Tab-separated table of C-alpha atoms in Angstrom:
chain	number	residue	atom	x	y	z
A	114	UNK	CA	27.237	12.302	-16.826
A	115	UNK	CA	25.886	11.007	-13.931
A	116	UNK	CA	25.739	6.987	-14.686
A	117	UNK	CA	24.886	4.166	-12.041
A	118	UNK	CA	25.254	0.459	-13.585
A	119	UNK	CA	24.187	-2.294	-11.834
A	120	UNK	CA	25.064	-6.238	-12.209
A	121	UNK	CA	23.517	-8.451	-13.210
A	122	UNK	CA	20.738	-7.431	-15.172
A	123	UNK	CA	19.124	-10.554	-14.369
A	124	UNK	CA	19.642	-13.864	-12.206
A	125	UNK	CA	18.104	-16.938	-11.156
A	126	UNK	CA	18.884	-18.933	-8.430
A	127	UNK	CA	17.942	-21.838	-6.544
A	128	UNK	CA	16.240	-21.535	-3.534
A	129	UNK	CA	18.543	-21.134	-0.140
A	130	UNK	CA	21.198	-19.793	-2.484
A	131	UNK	CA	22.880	-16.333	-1.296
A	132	UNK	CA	23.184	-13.534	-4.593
A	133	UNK	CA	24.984	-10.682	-4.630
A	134	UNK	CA	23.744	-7.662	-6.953
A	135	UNK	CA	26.450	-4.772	-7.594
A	136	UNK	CA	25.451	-0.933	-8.235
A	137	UNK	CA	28.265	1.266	-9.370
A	138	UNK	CA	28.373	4.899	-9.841
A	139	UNK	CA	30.448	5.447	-12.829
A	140	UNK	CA	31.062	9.204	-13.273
A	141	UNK	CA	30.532	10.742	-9.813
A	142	UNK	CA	31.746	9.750	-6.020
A	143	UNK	CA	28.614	8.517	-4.543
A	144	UNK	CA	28.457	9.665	-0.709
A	145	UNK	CA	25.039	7.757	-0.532
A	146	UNK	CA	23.320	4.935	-2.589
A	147	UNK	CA	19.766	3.930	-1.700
A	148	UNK	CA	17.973	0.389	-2.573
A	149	UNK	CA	15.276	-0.467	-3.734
A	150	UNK	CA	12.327	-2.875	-4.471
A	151	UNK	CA	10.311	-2.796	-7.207
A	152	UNK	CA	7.495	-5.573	-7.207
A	153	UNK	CA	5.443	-5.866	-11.009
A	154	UNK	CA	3.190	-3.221	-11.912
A	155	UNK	CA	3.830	-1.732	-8.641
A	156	UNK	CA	5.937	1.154	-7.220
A	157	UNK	CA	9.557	1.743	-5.715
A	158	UNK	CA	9.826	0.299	-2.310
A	159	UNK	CA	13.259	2.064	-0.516
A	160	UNK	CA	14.870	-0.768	1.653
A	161	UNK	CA	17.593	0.643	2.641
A	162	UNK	CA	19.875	3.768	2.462
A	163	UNK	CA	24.128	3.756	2.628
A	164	UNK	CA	26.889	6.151	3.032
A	165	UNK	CA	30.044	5.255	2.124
A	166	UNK	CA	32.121	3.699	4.944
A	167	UNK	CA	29.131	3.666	7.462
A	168	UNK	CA	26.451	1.141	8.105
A	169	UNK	CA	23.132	0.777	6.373
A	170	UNK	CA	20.207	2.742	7.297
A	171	UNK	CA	17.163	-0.085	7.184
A	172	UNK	CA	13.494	0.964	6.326
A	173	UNK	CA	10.941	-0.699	8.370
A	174	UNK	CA	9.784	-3.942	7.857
A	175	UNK	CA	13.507	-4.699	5.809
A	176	UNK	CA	15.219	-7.700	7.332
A	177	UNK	CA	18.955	-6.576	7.625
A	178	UNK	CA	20.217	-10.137	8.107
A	179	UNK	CA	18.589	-11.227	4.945
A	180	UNK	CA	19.450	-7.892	2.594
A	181	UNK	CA	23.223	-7.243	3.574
A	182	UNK	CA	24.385	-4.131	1.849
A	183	UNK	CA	27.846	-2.626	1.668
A	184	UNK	CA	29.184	0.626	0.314
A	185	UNK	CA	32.688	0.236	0.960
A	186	UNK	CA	33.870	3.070	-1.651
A	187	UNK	CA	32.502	5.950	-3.115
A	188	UNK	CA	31.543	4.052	-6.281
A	189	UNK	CA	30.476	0.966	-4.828
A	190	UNK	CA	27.826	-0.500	-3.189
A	191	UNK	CA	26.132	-4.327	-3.094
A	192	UNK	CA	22.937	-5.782	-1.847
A	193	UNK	CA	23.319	-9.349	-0.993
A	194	UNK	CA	20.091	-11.386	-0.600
A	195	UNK	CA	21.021	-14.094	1.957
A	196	UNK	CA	19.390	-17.526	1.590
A	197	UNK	CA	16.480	-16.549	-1.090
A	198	UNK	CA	13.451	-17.962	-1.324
A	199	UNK	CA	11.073	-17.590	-4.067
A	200	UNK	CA	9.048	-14.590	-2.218
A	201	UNK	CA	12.635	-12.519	-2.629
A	202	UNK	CA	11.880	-12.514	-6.430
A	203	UNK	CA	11.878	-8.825	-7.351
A	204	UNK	CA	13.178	-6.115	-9.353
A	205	UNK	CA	15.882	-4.344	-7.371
A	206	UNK	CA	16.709	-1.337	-8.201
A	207	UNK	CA	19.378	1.099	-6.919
A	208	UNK	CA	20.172	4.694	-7.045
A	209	UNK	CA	23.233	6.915	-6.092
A	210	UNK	CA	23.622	10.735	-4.640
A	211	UNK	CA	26.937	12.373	-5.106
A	212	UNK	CA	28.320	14.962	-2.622
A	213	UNK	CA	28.106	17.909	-5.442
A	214	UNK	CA	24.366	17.206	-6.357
A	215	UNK	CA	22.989	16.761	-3.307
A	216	UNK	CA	19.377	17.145	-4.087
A	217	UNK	CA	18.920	14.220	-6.972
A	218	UNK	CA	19.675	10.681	-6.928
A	219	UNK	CA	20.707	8.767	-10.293
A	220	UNK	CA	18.692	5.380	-10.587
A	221	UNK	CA	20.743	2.075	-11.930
A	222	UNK	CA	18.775	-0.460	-14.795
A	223	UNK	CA	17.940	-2.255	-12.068
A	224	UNK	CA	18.605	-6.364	-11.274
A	225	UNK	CA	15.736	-8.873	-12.092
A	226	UNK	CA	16.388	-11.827	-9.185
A	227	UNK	CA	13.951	-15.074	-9.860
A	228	UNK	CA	14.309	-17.410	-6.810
A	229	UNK	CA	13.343	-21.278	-8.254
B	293	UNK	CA	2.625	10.042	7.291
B	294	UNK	CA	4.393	11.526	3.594
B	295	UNK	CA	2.433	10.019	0.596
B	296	UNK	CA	2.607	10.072	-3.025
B	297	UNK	CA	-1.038	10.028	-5.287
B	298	UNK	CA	-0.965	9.053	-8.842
B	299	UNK	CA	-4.720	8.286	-9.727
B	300	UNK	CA	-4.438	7.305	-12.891
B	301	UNK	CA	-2.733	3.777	-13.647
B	302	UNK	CA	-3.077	3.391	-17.396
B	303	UNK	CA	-3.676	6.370	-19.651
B	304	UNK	CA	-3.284	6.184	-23.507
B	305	UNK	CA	-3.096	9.114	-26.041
B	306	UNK	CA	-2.739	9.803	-29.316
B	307	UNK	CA	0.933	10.650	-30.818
B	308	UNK	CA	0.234	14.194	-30.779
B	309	UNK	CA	-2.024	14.565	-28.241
B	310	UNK	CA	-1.510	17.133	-25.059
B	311	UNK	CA	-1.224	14.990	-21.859
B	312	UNK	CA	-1.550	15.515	-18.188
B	313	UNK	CA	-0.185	12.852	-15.578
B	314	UNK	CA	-1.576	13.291	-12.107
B	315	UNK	CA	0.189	13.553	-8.578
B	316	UNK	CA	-1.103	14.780	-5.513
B	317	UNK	CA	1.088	14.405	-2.321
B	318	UNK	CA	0.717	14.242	1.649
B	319	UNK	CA	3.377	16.200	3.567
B	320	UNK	CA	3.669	18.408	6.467
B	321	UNK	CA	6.619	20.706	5.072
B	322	UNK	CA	7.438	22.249	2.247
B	323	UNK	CA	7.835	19.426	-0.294
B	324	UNK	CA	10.760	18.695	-2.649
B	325	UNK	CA	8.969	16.962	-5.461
B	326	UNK	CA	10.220	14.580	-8.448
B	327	UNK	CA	9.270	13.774	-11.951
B	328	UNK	CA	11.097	10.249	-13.191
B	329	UNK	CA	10.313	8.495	-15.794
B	330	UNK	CA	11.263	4.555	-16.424
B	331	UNK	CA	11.771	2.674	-19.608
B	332	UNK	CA	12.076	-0.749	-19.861
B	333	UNK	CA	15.570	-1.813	-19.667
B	334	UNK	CA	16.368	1.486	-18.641
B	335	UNK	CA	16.802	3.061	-14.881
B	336	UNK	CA	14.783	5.952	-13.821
B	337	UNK	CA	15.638	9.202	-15.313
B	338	UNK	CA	14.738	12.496	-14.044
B	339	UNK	CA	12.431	14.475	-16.067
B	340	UNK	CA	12.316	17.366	-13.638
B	341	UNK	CA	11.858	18.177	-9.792
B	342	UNK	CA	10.491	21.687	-7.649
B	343	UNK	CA	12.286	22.371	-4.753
B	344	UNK	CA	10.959	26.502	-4.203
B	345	UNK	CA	10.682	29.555	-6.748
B	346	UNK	CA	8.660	29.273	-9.548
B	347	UNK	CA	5.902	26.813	-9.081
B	348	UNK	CA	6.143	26.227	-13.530
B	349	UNK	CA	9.124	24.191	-14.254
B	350	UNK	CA	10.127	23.095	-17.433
B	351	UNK	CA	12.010	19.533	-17.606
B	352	UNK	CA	13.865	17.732	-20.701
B	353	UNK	CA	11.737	16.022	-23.549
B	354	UNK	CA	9.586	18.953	-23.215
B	355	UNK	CA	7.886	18.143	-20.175
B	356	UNK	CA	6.741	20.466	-17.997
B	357	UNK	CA	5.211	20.167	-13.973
B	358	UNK	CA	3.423	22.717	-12.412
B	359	UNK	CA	3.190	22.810	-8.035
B	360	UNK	CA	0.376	24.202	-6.859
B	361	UNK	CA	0.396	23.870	-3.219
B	362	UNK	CA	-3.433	24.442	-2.830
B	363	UNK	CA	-4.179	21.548	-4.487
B	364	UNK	CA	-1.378	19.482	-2.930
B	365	UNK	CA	-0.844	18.641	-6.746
B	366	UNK	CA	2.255	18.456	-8.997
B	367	UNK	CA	0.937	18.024	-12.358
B	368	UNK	CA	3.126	16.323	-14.998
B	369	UNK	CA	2.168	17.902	-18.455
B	370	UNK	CA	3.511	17.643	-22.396
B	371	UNK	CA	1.600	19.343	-25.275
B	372	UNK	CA	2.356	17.105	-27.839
B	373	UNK	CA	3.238	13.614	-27.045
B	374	UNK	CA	5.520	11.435	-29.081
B	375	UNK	CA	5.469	7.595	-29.502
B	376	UNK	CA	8.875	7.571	-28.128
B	377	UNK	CA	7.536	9.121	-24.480
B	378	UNK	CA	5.482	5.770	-23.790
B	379	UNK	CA	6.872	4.402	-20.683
B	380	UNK	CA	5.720	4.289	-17.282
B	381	UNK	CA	5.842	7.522	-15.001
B	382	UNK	CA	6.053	8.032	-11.456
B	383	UNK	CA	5.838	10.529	-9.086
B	384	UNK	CA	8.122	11.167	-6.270
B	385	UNK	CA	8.209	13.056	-2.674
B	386	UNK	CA	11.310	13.663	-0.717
B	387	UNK	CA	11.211	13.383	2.627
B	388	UNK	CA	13.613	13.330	5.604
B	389	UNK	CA	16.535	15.437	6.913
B	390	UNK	CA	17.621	17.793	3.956
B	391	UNK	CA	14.547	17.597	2.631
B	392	UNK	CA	16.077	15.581	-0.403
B	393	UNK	CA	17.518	12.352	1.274
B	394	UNK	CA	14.692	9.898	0.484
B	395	UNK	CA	12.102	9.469	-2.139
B	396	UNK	CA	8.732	8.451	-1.860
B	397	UNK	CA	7.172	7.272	-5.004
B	398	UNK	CA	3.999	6.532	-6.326
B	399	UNK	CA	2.373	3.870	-7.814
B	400	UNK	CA	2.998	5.218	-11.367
B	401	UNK	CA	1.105	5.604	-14.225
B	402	UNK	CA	1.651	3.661	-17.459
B	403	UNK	CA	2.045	5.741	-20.514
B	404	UNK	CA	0.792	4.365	-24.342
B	405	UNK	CA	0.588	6.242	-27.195
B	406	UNK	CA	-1.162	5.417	-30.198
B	407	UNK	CA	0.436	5.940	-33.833
């Protein structure tokens, strides 16, 4: 139990192109789905955190404009990186919570966005 | 300001071996505190986590983390590693209302283990 999926697994896009990346929670009703960056060899950066039917919850430093998330269901949410440039190359990675198991999130594959 | 340790970037054991993956944290409260563990291709999965009780707990794959609140560690440990368990490791802090709501990781450590 418990499954996120995310998709893609991987794209590449031209520069100024917008991409949308979908995470799904595929077992469970998830009240709240976090984002993430992953840069190489580094850590988990959070960017941003949803609840279903509310607005995102930006860390610092996250442009809002540029990552536009929504979690319009329970199983749904997408990040959509808005006119990416070659810096917004990343791993992104997101997770899900569900209302019954409050206290661990569930991590997708993770989406592998070059920027050319 | 909540902060996640893991000193060691690269360790590599023998299949076998006993190992012992460092974490030391920063926070002001009580801390809820995460084991995951990512393979490529794979998302993180959660090898254990301590909220309270008994500072030992045991996780799946045979891992085991102990808290020790003195130390401001939470040691990630296996006695006998298999090749299967190389991946990389990380750390994790919760912080926030709740206690639970949003992880802090650390850098990781990268896991190899030698036939």
């Amino acid at each position: 139990g418990a499954v996120v999926s995310q998709h893609p697994s991987r794209v590449i896009c031209k520069s100024g192109t917008s991409v949308k990346i979908e995470c799904r929670s595929l077992d469970f009703q998830a009240t709240t789905m976090f984002w993430y960056r992953q840069f190489p060899k580094q850590s988990l950066m959070l960017m941003a955190t949803s609840n279903e039917g509310s607005k995102a919850t930006y860390e610092q430093g996250v442009e809002k404009d540029k990552f536009l998330i929504n979690h319009a269901s329970l199983t749904l949410s997408t990040l959509t990186v808005t006119s990416a440039h070659p810096e917004d190359s990343s791993f992104y990675i997101c997770s899900a919570r569900g209302s019954e198991s409050t206290d661990t999130q569930y991590f997708g594959p993770g989406t592998r966005l070059t920027v050319l | 300001a909540q902060s996640v340790t893991q000193p060691d970037i690269h360790i590599t054991v023998s299949e076998g071996a006993s190992l012992e993956l460092r974490c030391n944290y920063s926070y002001g409260a009580t801390p809820y505190l995460f084991w995951y563990v990512q393979s490529p291709g794979q998302g993180l999965q959660l090898l254990l986590k301590y909220f309270s009780g008994d500072t030992l707990v045991q996780g799946i794959k045979g891992f085991e983390a102990e808290f020790k609140r003195s130390q401001s560690s939470f040691n990630l440990r296996k006695p006998s590693v298999h090749w299967s368990d190389a991946a990389e490791y990380f750390c994790a802090v919760a912080r926030g209302s709740g206690g639970y709501n949003k992880l802090i990781f650390g850098a990781g450590t990268r896991l190899a283990v030698h036939p």
